[in-house]
Amino acid sequence: MEKQQKGFVRYITQGSLVKQILIGLILGALLAWLAPSAAESVELLGTLFVGALKAVAPVLVWILVMSSIANHKIGQKSNIRPIIFLYIIGTFLAAVVAVIGSMLFPSMLALVTNNVQVSPPENIVEVLKGVLINIVANPIDAILKGNYIGILAWAIGLGIALRHAKESTKTLLQDLSESVTQVVRVVIRLAPIGIFGLVSSTIATTGFTALLDYVHLLAVLIGCMIIVALIVNPLIVYWKIRRNPYPLVFECLRESGVTAFFTRSSAANIPVNMSMCRRMNLDEDTYSVSIPLGATINMAGAAVTITVLTLAAVNTLGIAVDIPTAILLSVVSAIAACGASGVAGGSLLLIPLACSMFGISNEIAMQVVAVGMIIGVLQDSVETALNSSTDVLFTAAACQAEDARIATDRLAQR
């Protein structure tokens, strides 16, 4: 009996996290189906899990980025620039896919008045202005509010300054980084329980009945995101690593995408992604910066959402769209997506910005935002899964490409 107990504890603490999450997912769905009233009562488990991720993520990013830069050896290379390029090209191509999908399968919206109290940005300048304001935000305020652009800016600045600190200070930062990482590992091991609570409460509360009126729109949205995840991203990764990209693609979708699907927050999924990068033995100096950076600017799913919903409004109002306008929309959607916050529903507030390109009034655009909120149960979950899994995918692709290049150079020198 004692051996069985030890075996169970070992499985819980060291077993496959993906399998445990799958079990939690199935049990949550069964509970919502068989006992909806009981399912709503376990919502606290999901709330606590997401809250723990959101609480630990800002501290993790702050300490890990600062420590990595402070301990970075002069002459040691990192792959940040190639990863940023992959982020940009991936987000733009996602918007292009959304334009093509929307033109092939145009959607119609029932635009009605909705009292949605939000304050969307009015133009690209306002989006960029918001980014700059976030960069110079008070560091304590940035951590408290989860402002990852501000956190990154301060962590990078302090990390560069601390490169000239004493070795004992750098060692302290490294120890602090490892300690925070241990806390993150404990939180991530609780993912199956959190997923169980999130799935059961979501299905019991919504039942997904509100989505039936928007099946076509959801099909276009999710279809475009699937094409990006299974065709566009693999092509980009193949171009980078020059071998079959699908094992890496499926690994990222399975380990990062599943968790992000239920947390619906790229920011909350940062600890999960960093843990995955560590298991893949990627360069810590690279992923400690690229993962939190990706949670703020790598928004392929957001680009798809902004583009598809904007073109749905355009089609509903009978506005003609030519090829140059479609290309411009792709650029605007990609830029706007980079300004979307890494929280649930963050991309929806950028829809009025894209709608303004076609002279659509803010009042009508806000109705489109309301539609997005109705279908957000699925749309935002799939969007976040795509966004977050792509952060790991492109980081791994760049690191593996660099490793292959170094190995080739060494063989050539022999």
Coordinates of N, CA and C in Angstrom, one line a residue, residues 16-17 62 105 127 129 135 144 150 170 187 193 215 220 229 284 289 293 299 311 323 333 371:
S16 N 4.0 12.7 -16.7 CA 3.8 13.5 -17.9 C 2.7 14.6 -17.6
L17 N 3.1 15.9 -17.7 CA 2.2 17.0 -17.4 C 1.1 17.0 -18.5
W62 N 10.9 39.7 -14.9 CA 11.8 40.7 -14.3 C 13.1 40.1 -13.9
F105 N -14.5 33.1 -48.1 CA -15.7 32.8 -47.3 C -16.2 34.0 -46.5
V127 N -1.7 53.7 -30.8 CA -1.2 52.4 -30.4 C 0.3 52.5 -30.0
K129 N 1.9 55.2 -29.3 CA 2.0 56.1 -28.2 C 1.8 55.3 -26.9
I135 N 6.6 51.7 -21.9 CA 8.0 51.4 -21.8 C 8.6 52.3 -20.6
L144 N 3.0 45.4 -10.9 CA 1.7 45.2 -10.3 C 0.6 45.1 -11.3
G150 N 6.8 47.4 -20.1 CA 7.6 48.1 -19.1 C 8.5 47.3 -18.3
K170 N 26.2 39.2 -9.3 CA 25.7 38.4 -10.4 C 25.2 37.0 -9.9
V187 N 3.9 25.8 -9.5 CA 2.7 26.3 -10.0 C 2.2 25.6 -11.3
I193 N -5.1 20.5 -12.3 CA -6.2 20.9 -11.4 C -6.9 22.2 -11.8
V215 N -21.7 30.5 -36.2 CA -20.9 29.3 -36.6 C -20.0 29.6 -37.8
V220 N -14.5 30.6 -40.0 CA -13.5 31.3 -40.8 C -12.4 31.7 -39.9
A229 N -1.3 27.8 -38.0 CA -0.6 26.9 -37.1 C 0.0 25.7 -37.8
E284 N 19.3 29.8 -22.5 CA 18.5 30.6 -21.6 C 18.6 32.1 -21.8
V289 N 14.4 36.2 -22.8 CA 14.0 37.5 -23.4 C 12.9 37.3 -24.5
L293 N 8.9 38.7 -24.6 CA 8.8 39.6 -25.7 C 7.7 39.1 -26.7
M299 N 1.7 38.1 -32.2 CA 0.3 38.0 -32.1 C -0.4 37.6 -33.4
L311 N -13.2 42.6 -41.8 CA -13.7 42.3 -43.1 C -15.2 41.8 -43.1
I323 N -7.2 44.8 -53.9 CA -6.0 44.1 -53.5 C -5.0 45.1 -52.7
S333 N -3.2 45.4 -39.5 CA -3.6 44.4 -38.5 C -2.4 43.9 -37.8
V371 N -19.7 41.5 -30.9 CA -19.8 40.2 -31.5 C -18.6 39.4 -31.1

